[in-house]
mmCIF file of C-alpha atoms and ligand atoms in Angstrom:
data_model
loop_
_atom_site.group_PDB
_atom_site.id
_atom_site.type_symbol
_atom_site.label_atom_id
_atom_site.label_comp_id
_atom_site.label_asym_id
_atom_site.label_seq_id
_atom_site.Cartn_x
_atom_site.Cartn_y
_atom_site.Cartn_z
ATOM 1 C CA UNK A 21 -111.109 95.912 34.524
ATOM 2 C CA UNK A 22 -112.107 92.011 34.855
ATOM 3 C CA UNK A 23 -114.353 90.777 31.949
ATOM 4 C CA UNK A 24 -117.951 90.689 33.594
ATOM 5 C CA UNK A 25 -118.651 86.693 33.261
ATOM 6 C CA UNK A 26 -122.625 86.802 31.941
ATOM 7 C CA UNK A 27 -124.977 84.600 33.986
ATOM 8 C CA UNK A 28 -127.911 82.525 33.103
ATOM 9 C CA UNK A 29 -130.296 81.009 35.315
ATOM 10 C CA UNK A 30 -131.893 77.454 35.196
ATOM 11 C CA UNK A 31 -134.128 76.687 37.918
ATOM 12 C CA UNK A 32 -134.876 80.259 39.299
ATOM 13 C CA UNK A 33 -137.400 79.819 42.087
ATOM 14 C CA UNK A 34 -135.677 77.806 45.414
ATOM 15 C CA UNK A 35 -131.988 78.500 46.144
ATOM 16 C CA UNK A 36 -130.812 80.479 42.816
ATOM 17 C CA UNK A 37 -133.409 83.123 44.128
ATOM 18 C CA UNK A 38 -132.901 83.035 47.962
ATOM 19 C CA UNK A 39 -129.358 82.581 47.855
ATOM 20 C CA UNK A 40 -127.312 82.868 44.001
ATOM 21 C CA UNK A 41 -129.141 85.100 42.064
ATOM 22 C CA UNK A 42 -128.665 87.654 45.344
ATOM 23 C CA UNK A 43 -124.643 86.689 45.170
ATOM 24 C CA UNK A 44 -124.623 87.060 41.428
ATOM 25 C CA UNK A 45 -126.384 90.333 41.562
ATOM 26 C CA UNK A 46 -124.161 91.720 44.114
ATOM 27 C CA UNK A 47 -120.877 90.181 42.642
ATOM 28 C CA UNK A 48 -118.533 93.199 40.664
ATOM 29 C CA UNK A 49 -117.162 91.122 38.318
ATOM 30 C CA UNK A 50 -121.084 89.234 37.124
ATOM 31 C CA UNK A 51 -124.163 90.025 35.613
ATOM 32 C CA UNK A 52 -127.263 88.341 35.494
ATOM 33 C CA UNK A 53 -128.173 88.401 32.055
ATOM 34 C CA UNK A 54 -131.787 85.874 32.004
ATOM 35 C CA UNK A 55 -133.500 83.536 34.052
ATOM 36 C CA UNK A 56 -135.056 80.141 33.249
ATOM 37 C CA UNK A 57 -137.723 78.166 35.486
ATOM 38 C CA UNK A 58 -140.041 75.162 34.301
ATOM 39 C CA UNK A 59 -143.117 77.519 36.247
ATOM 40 C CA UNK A 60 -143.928 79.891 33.954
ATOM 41 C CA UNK A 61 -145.077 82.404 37.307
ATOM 42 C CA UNK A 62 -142.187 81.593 38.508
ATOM 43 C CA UNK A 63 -139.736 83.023 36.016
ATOM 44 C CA UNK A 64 -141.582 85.881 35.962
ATOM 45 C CA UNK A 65 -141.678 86.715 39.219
ATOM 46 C CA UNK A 66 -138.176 86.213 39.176
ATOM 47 C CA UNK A 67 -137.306 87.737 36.072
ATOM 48 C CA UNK A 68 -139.373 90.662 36.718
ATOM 49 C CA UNK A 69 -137.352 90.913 40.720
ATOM 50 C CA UNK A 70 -134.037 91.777 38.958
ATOM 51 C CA UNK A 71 -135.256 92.970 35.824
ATOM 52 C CA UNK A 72 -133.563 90.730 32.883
ATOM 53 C CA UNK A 73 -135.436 88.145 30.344
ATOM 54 C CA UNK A 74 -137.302 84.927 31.834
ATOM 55 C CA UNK A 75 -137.914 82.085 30.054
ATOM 56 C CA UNK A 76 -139.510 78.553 30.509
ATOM 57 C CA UNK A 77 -137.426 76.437 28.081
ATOM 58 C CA UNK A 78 -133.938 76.330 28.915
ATOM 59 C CA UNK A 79 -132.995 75.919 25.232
ATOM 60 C CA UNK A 80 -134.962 79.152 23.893
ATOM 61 C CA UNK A 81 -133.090 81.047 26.604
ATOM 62 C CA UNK A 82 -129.588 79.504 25.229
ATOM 63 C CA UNK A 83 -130.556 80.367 22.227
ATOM 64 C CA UNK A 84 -131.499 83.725 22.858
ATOM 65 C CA UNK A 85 -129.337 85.165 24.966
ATOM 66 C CA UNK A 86 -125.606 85.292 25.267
ATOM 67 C CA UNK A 87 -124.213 84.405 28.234
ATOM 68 C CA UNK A 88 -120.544 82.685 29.624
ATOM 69 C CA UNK A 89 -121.799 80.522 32.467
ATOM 70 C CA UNK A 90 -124.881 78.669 33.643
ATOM 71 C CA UNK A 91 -125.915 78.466 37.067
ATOM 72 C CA UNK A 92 -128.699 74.868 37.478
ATOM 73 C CA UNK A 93 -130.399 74.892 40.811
ATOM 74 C CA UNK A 94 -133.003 72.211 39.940
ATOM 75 C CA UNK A 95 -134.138 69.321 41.819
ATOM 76 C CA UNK A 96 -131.376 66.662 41.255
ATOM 77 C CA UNK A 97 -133.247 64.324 38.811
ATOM 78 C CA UNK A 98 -132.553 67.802 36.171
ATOM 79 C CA UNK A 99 -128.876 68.267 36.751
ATOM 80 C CA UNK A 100 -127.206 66.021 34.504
ATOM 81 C CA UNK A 101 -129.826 66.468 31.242
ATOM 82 C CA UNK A 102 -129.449 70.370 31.725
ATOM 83 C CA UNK A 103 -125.972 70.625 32.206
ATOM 84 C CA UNK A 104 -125.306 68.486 28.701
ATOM 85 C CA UNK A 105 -127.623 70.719 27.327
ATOM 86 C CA UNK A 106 -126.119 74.032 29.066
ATOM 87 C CA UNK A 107 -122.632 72.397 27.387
ATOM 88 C CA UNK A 108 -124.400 71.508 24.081
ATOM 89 C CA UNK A 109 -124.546 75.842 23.916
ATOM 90 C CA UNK A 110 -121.124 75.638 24.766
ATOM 91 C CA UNK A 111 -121.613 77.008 28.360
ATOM 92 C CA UNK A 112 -119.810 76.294 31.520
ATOM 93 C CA UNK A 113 -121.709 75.102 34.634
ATOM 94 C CA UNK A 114 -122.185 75.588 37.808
ATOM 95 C CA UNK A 115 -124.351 72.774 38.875
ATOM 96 C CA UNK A 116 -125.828 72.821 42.707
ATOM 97 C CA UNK A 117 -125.068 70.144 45.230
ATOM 98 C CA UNK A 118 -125.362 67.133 45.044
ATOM 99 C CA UNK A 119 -124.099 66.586 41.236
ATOM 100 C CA UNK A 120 -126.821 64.178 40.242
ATOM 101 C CA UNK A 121 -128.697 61.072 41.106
ATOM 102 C CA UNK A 122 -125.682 58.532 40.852
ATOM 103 C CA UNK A 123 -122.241 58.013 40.164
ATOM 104 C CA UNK A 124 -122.528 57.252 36.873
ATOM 105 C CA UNK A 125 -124.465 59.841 35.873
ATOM 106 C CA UNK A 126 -121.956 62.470 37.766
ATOM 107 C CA UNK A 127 -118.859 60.197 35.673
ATOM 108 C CA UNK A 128 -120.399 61.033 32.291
ATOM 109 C CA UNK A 129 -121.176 64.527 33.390
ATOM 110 C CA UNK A 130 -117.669 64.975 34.158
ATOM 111 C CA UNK A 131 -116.126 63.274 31.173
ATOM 112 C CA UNK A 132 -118.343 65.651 28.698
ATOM 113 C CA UNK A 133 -117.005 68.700 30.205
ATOM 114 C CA UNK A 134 -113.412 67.528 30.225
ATOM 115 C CA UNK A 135 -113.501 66.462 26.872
ATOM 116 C CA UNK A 136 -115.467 69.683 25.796
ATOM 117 C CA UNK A 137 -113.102 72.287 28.177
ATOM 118 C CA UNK A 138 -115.629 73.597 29.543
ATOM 119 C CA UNK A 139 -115.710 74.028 33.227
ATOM 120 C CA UNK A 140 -117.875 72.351 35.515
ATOM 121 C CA UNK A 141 -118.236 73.531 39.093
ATOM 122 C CA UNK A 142 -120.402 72.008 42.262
ATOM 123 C CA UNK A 143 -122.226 74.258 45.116
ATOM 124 C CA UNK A 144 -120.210 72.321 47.866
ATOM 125 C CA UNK A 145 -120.722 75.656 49.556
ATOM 126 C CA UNK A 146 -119.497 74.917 52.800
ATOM 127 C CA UNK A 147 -115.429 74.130 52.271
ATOM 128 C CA UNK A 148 -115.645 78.125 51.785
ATOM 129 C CA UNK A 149 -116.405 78.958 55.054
ATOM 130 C CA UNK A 150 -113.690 80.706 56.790
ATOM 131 C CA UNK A 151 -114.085 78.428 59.863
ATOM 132 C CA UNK A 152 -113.832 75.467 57.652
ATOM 133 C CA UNK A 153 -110.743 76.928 55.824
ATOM 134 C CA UNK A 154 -109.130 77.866 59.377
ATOM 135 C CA UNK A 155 -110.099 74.106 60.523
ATOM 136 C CA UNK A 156 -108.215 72.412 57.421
ATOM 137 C CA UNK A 157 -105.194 74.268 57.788
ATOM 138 C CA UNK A 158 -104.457 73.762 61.808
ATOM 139 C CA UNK A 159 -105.469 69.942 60.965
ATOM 140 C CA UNK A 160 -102.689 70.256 58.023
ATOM 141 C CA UNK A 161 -100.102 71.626 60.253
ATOM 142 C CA UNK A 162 -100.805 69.414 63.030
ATOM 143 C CA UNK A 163 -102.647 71.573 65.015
ATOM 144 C CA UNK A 164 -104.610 68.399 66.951
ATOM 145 C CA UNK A 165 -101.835 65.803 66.241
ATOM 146 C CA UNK A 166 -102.864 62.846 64.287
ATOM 147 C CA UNK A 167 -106.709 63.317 63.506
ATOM 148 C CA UNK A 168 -108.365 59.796 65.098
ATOM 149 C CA UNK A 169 -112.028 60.678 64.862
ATOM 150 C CA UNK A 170 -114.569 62.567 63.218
ATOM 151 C CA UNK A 171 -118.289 63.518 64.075
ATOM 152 C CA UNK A 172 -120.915 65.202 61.815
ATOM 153 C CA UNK A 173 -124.268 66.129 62.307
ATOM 154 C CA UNK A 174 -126.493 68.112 59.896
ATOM 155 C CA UNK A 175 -130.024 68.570 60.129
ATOM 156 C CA UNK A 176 -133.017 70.312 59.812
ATOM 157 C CA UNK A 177 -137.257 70.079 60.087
ATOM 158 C CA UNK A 178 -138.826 68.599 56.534
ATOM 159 C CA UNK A 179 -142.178 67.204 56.884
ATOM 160 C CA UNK A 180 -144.556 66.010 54.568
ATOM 161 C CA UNK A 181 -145.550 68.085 51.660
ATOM 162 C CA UNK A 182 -147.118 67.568 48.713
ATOM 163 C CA UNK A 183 -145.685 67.016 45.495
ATOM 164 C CA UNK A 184 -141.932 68.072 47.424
ATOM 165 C CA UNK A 185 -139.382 66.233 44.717
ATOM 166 C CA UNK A 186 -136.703 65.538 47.941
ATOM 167 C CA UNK A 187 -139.329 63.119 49.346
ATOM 168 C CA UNK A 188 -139.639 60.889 46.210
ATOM 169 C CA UNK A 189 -136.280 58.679 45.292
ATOM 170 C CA UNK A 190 -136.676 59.354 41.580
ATOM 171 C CA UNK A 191 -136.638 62.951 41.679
ATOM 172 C CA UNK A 192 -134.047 63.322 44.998
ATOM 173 C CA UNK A 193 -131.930 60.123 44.557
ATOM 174 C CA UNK A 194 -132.519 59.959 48.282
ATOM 175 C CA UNK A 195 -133.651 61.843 51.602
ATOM 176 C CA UNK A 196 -131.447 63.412 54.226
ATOM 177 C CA UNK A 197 -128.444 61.319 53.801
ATOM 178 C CA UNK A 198 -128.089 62.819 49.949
ATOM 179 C CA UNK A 199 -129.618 66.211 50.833
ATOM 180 C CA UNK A 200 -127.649 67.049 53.951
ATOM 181 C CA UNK A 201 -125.086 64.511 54.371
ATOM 182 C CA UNK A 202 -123.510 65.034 51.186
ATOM 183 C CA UNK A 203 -122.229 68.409 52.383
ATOM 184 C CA UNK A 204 -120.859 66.900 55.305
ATOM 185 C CA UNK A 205 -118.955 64.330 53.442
ATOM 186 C CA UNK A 206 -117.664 66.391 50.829
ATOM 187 C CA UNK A 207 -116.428 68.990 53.629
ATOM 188 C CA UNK A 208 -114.519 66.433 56.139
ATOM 189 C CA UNK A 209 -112.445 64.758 52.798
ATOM 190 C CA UNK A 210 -111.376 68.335 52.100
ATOM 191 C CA UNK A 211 -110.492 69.279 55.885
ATOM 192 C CA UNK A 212 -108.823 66.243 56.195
ATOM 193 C CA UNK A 213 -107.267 66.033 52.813
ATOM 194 C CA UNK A 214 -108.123 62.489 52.000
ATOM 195 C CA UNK A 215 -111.078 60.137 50.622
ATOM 196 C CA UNK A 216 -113.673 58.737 52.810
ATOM 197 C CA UNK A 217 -113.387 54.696 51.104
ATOM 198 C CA UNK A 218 -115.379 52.665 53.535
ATOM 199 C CA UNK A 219 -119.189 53.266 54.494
ATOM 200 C CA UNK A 220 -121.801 51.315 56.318
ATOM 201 C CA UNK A 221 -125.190 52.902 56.989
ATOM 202 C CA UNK A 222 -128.464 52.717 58.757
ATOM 203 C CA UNK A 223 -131.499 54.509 57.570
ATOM 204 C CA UNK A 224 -134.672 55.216 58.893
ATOM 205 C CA UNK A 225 -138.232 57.053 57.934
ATOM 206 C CA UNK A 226 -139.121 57.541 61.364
ATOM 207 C CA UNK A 227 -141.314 60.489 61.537
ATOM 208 C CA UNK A 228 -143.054 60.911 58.587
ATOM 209 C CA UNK A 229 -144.866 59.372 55.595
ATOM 210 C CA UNK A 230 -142.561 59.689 52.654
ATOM 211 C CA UNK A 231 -140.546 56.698 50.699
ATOM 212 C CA UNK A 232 -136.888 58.464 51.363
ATOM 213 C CA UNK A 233 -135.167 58.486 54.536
ATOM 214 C CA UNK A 234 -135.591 61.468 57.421
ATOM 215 C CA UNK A 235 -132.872 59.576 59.406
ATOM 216 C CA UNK A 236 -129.684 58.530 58.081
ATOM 217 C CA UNK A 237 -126.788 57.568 60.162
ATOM 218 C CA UNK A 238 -123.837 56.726 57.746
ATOM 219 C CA UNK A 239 -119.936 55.348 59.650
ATOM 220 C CA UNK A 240 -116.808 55.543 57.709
ATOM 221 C CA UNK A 241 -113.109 54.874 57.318
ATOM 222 C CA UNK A 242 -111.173 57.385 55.479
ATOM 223 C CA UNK A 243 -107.698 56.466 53.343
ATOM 224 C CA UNK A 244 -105.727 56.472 56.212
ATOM 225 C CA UNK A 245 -107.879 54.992 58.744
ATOM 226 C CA UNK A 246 -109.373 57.702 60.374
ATOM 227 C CA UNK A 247 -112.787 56.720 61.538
ATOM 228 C CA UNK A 248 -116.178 58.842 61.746
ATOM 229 C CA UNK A 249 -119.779 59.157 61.604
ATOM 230 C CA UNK A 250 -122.364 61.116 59.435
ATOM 231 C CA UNK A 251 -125.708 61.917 61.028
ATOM 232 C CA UNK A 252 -128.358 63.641 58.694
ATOM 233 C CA UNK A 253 -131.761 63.917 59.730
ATOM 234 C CA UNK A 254 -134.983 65.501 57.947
ATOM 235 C CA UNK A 255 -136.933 65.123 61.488
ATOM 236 C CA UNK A 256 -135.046 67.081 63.839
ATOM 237 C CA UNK A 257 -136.749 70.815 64.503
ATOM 238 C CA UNK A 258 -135.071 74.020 62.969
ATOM 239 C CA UNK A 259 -134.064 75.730 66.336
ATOM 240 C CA UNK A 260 -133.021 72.043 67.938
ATOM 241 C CA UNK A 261 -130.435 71.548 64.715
ATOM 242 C CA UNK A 262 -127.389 73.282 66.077
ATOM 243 C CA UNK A 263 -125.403 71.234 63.260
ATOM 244 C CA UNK A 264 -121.899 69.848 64.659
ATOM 245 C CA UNK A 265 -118.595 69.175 62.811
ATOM 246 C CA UNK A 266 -116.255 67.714 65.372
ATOM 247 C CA UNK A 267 -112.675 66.509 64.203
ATOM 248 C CA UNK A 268 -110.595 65.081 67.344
ATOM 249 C CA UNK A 269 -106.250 64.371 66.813
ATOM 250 C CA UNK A 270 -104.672 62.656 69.126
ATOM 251 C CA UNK A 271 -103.486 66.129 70.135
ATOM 252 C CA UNK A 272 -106.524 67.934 70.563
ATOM 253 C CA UNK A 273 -109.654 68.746 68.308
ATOM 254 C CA UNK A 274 -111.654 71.301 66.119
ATOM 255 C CA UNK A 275 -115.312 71.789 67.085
ATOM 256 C CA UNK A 276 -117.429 73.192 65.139
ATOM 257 C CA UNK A 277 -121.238 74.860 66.374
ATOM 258 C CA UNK A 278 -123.328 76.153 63.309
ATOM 259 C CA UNK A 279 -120.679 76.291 60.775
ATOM 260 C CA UNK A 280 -122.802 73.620 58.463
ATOM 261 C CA UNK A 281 -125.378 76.058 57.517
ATOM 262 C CA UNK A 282 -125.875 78.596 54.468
ATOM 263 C CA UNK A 283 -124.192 81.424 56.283
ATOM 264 C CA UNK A 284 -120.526 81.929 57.023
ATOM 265 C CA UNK A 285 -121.708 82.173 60.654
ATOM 266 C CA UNK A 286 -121.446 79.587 63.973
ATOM 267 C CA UNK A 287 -118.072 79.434 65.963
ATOM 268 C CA UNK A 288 -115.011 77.279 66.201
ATOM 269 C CA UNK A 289 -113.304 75.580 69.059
ATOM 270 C CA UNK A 290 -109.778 74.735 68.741
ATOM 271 C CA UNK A 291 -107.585 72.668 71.184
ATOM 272 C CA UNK A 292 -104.048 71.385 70.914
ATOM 273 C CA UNK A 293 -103.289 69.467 74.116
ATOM 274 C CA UNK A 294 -100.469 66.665 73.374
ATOM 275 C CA UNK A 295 -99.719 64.507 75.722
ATOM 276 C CA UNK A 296 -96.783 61.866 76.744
ATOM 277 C CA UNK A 297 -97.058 59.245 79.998
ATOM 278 C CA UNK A 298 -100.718 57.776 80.408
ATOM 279 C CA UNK A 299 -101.986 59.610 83.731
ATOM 280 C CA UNK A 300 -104.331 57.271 85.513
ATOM 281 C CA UNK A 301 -106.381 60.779 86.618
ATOM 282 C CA UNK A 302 -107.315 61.599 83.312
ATOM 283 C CA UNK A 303 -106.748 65.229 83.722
ATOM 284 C CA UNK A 304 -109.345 67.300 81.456
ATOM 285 C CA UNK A 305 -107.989 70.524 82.091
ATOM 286 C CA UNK A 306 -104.879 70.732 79.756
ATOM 287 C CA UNK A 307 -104.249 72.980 77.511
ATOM 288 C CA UNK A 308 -106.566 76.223 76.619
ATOM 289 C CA UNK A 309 -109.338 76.327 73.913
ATOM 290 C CA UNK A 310 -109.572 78.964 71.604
ATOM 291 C CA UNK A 311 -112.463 80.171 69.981
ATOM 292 C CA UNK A 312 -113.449 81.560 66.662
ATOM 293 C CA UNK A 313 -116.184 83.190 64.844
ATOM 294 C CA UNK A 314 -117.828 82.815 61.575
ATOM 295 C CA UNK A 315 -116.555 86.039 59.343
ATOM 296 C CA UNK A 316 -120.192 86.741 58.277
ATOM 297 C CA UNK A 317 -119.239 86.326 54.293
ATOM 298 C CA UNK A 318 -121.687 85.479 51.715
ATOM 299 C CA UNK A 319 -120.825 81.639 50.986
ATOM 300 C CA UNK A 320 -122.568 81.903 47.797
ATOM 301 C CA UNK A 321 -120.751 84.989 46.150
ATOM 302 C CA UNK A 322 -117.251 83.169 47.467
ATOM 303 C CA UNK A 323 -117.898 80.632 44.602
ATOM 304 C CA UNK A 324 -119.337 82.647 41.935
ATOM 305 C CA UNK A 325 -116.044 84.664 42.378
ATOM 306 C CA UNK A 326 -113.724 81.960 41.934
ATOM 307 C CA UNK A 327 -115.953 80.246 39.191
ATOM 308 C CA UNK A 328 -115.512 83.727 37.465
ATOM 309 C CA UNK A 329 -112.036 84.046 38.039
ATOM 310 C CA UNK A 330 -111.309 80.916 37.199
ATOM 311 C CA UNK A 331 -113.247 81.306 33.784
ATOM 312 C CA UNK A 332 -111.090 84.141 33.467
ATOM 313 C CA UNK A 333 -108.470 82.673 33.718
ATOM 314 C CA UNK A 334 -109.421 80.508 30.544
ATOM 315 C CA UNK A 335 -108.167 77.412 32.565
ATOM 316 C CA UNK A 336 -110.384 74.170 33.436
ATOM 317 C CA UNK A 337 -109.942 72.939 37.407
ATOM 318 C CA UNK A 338 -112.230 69.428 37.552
ATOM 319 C CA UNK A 339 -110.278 68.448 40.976
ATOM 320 C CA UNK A 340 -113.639 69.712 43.141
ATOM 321 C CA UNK A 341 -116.147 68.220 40.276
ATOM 322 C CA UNK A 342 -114.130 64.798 40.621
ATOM 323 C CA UNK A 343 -114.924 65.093 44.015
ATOM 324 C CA UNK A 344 -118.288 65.654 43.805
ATOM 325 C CA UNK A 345 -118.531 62.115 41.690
ATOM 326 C CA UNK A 346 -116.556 60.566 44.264
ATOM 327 C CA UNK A 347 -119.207 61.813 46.932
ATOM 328 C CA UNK A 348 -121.776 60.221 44.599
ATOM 329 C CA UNK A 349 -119.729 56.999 44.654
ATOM 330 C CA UNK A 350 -120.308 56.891 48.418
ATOM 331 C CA UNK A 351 -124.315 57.655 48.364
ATOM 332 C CA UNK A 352 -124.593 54.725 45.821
ATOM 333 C CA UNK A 353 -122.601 52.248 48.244
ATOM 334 C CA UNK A 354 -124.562 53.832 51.022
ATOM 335 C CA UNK A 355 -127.904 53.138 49.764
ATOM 336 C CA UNK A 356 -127.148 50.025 48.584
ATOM 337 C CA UNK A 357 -126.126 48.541 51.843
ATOM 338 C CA UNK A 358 -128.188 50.388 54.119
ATOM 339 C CA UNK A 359 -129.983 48.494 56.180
ATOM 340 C CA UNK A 360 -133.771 49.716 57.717
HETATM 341 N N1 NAD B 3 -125.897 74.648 48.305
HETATM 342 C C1 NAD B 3 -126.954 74.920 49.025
HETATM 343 O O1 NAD B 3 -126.894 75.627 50.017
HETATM 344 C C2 NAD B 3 -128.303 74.400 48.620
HETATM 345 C C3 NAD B 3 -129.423 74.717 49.368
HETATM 346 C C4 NAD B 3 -130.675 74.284 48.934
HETATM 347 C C5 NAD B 3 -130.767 73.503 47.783
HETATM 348 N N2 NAD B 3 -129.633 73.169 47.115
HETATM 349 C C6 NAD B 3 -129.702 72.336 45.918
HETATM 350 O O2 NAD B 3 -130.304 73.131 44.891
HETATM 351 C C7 NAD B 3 -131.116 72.323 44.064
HETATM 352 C C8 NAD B 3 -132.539 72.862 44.092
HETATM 353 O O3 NAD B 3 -133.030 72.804 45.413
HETATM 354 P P1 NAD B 3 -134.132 73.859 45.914
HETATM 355 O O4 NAD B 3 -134.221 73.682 47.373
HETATM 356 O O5 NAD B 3 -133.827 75.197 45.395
HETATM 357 O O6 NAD B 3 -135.425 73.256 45.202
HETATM 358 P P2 NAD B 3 -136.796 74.029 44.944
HETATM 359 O O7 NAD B 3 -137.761 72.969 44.603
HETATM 360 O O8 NAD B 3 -137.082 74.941 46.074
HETATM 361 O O9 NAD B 3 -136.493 74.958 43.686
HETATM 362 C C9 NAD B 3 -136.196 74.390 42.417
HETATM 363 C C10 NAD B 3 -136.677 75.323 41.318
HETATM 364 O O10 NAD B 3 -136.451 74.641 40.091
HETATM 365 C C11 NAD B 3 -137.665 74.702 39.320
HETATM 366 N N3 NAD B 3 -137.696 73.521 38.455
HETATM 367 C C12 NAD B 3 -138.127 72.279 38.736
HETATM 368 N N4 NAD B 3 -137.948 71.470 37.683
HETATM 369 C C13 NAD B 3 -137.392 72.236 36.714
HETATM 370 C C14 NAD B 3 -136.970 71.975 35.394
HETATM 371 N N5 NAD B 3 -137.055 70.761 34.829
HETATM 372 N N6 NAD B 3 -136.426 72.996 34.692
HETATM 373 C C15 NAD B 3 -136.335 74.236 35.226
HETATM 374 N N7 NAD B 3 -136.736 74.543 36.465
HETATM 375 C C16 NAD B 3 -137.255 73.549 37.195
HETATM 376 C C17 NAD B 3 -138.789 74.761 40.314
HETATM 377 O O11 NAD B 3 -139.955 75.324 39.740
HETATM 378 C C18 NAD B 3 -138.160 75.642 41.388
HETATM 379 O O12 NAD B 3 -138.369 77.002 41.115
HETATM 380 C C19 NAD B 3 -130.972 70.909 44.612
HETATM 381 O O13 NAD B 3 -129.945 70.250 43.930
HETATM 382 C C20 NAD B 3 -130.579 71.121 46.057
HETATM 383 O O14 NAD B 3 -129.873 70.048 46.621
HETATM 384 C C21 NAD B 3 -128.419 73.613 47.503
#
């Protein structure tokens, strides 16, 4: 029988209790042992929902109850204080997307939990998803030939709302660019299996009234020269955001329909079409797509299992956390340079 890895909730009300609590709950090899959330109704209601302690100070619940690993779905501007503090108990973390406000901040984070051996996880979610998994491997074995171009869009509907802490730079760090196209940057370097190093960005508030950006279009260079764009918008409606990940070799290409979402859903089109002598027809017909489907897996309950395993496993793995601070490298040099 595994050992049941206990877990404690900080920041109980948005994603932890539409989407991790629900994976936790369901997970074999977890329980849910307490829940924190700065709203007092809040952790209640959630508390109450799956029937274990609630709390409004992250410290009493450390305190109080015993636990192996902390799950922080705050707004950003939280993650790094309560993740010291979660390590200060002697915890290890699972810290949501995207690992803090700036690079600096996600360096430090990093460095404590090395030194301390504690592990330190990020909810990249999406590099889970068995389309995405299917995608890196036919790029590895040179299913489209030398990848030559990649295009990424990610977006959703976010108006104005009161008080919302993604529409204010000191709580977010930044508006759709570091909400949405963070995902989409962490998840090409993995399919591709190299760094993103050069950015250049335009940003826009186009539609609505708040300081961050709803439009963000972000270009890059990766290690080895592959080229690409980032589009993340905060003003595109829910049903019009189809969300695309296209990767194109000079062999052929991986698109990708609704596969940047929360579910393991959308569908994958794969082509390998190689081709010698230049044809002055420009034949489009070569070669024959194939088509895949999302498997329909909880995304969420895929990384609580391999954060418990690997806690199990009484190993530290920082190669995804280093990741997540080089992602936070890239936000800094894009909102530096961004132009309006
Ligand atoms: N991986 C994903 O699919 C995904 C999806 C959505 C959000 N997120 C990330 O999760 C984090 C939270 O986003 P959200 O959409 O759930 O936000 P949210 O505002 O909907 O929920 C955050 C919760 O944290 C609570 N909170 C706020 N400040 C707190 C504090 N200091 N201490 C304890 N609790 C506090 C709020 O009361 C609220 O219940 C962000 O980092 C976001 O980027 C990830």
């Amino acid at each position: 029988m595994n050992k049941i890895i206990r877990w404690c909730v900080i920041g109980a009300g948005g994603i932890a209790d539409r989407r991790t609590i629900p994976a936790i709950v369901k997970d074999e090899g977890s329980e849910l042992v307490a829940v924190m959330d700065r709203v007092p109704e809040v952790a209640k209601a959630v508390g109450e929902k799956y029937g274990v302690p609630y709390f409004s100070s992250e410290e009493e619940m450390l305190r109080s109850i015993e636990c192996d690993a902390v799950y922080i779905g705050t707004p950003v501007f939280c993650h790094k204080d309560q993740a010291l503090t979660a390590l200060k108990f002697g915890k290890s973390v699972f810290v949501e997307k995207p690992i803090s406000m700036t690079s600096a901040e996600a360096r430090e984070l990093v460095d404590a939990f090395k030194a301390a051996g504690k592990q330190l996880t990020v909810g990249y979610m999406m590099k889970h998803h068995n389309l995405h998994e299917m995608a890196r491997e036919l790029i590895a074995d040179g299913g489209i030939g030398k990848p030559v171009n990649v295009r990424a869009q990610f977006s959703c509907w976010y108006p104005d709302i009161e008080g919302a802490w993604r529409q204010t730079k000191k709580l977010g760090g930044g508006g759709a660019f570091m909400d949405l196209g963070v995902h989409c940057a962490e998840l090409i370097e993995y399919l591709l299996g190299e760094e993103i190093t050069e950015v250049k960005s335009l940003i826009a508030t186009n539609s609505f009234n708040y300081e961050v950006e709803d439009s963000a279009v972000v270009i890059f260079r990766t290690k080895s020269g592959i080229l690409g764009s980032i589009e993340s918008n905060f003003n595109i409606s829910d049903a019009a955001s189809e969300s695309k990940l296209e990767i194109y070799g000079e062999a052929g290409y991986v698109i990708c329909n609704g596969t940047l979402a929360q579910t393991e859903g959308g569908r994958m089109t794969h082509l390998y079409a190689p081709q010698g002598d230049y044809s002055a027809m420009q034949d489009r017909t070569a070669g024959v797509p194939t088509e895949y489907v999302g498997a329909g897996c909880d995304l969420y309950q895929k990384q609580i299992g391999m954060f418990n395993e690997l806690l199990r496993s009484g190993k530290t793995d920082f190669f995804f956390a280093d990741r997540a601070v080089h992602i936070q490298e890239l936000v800094d040099k894009i909102y530096e340079n961004a132009e309006k």
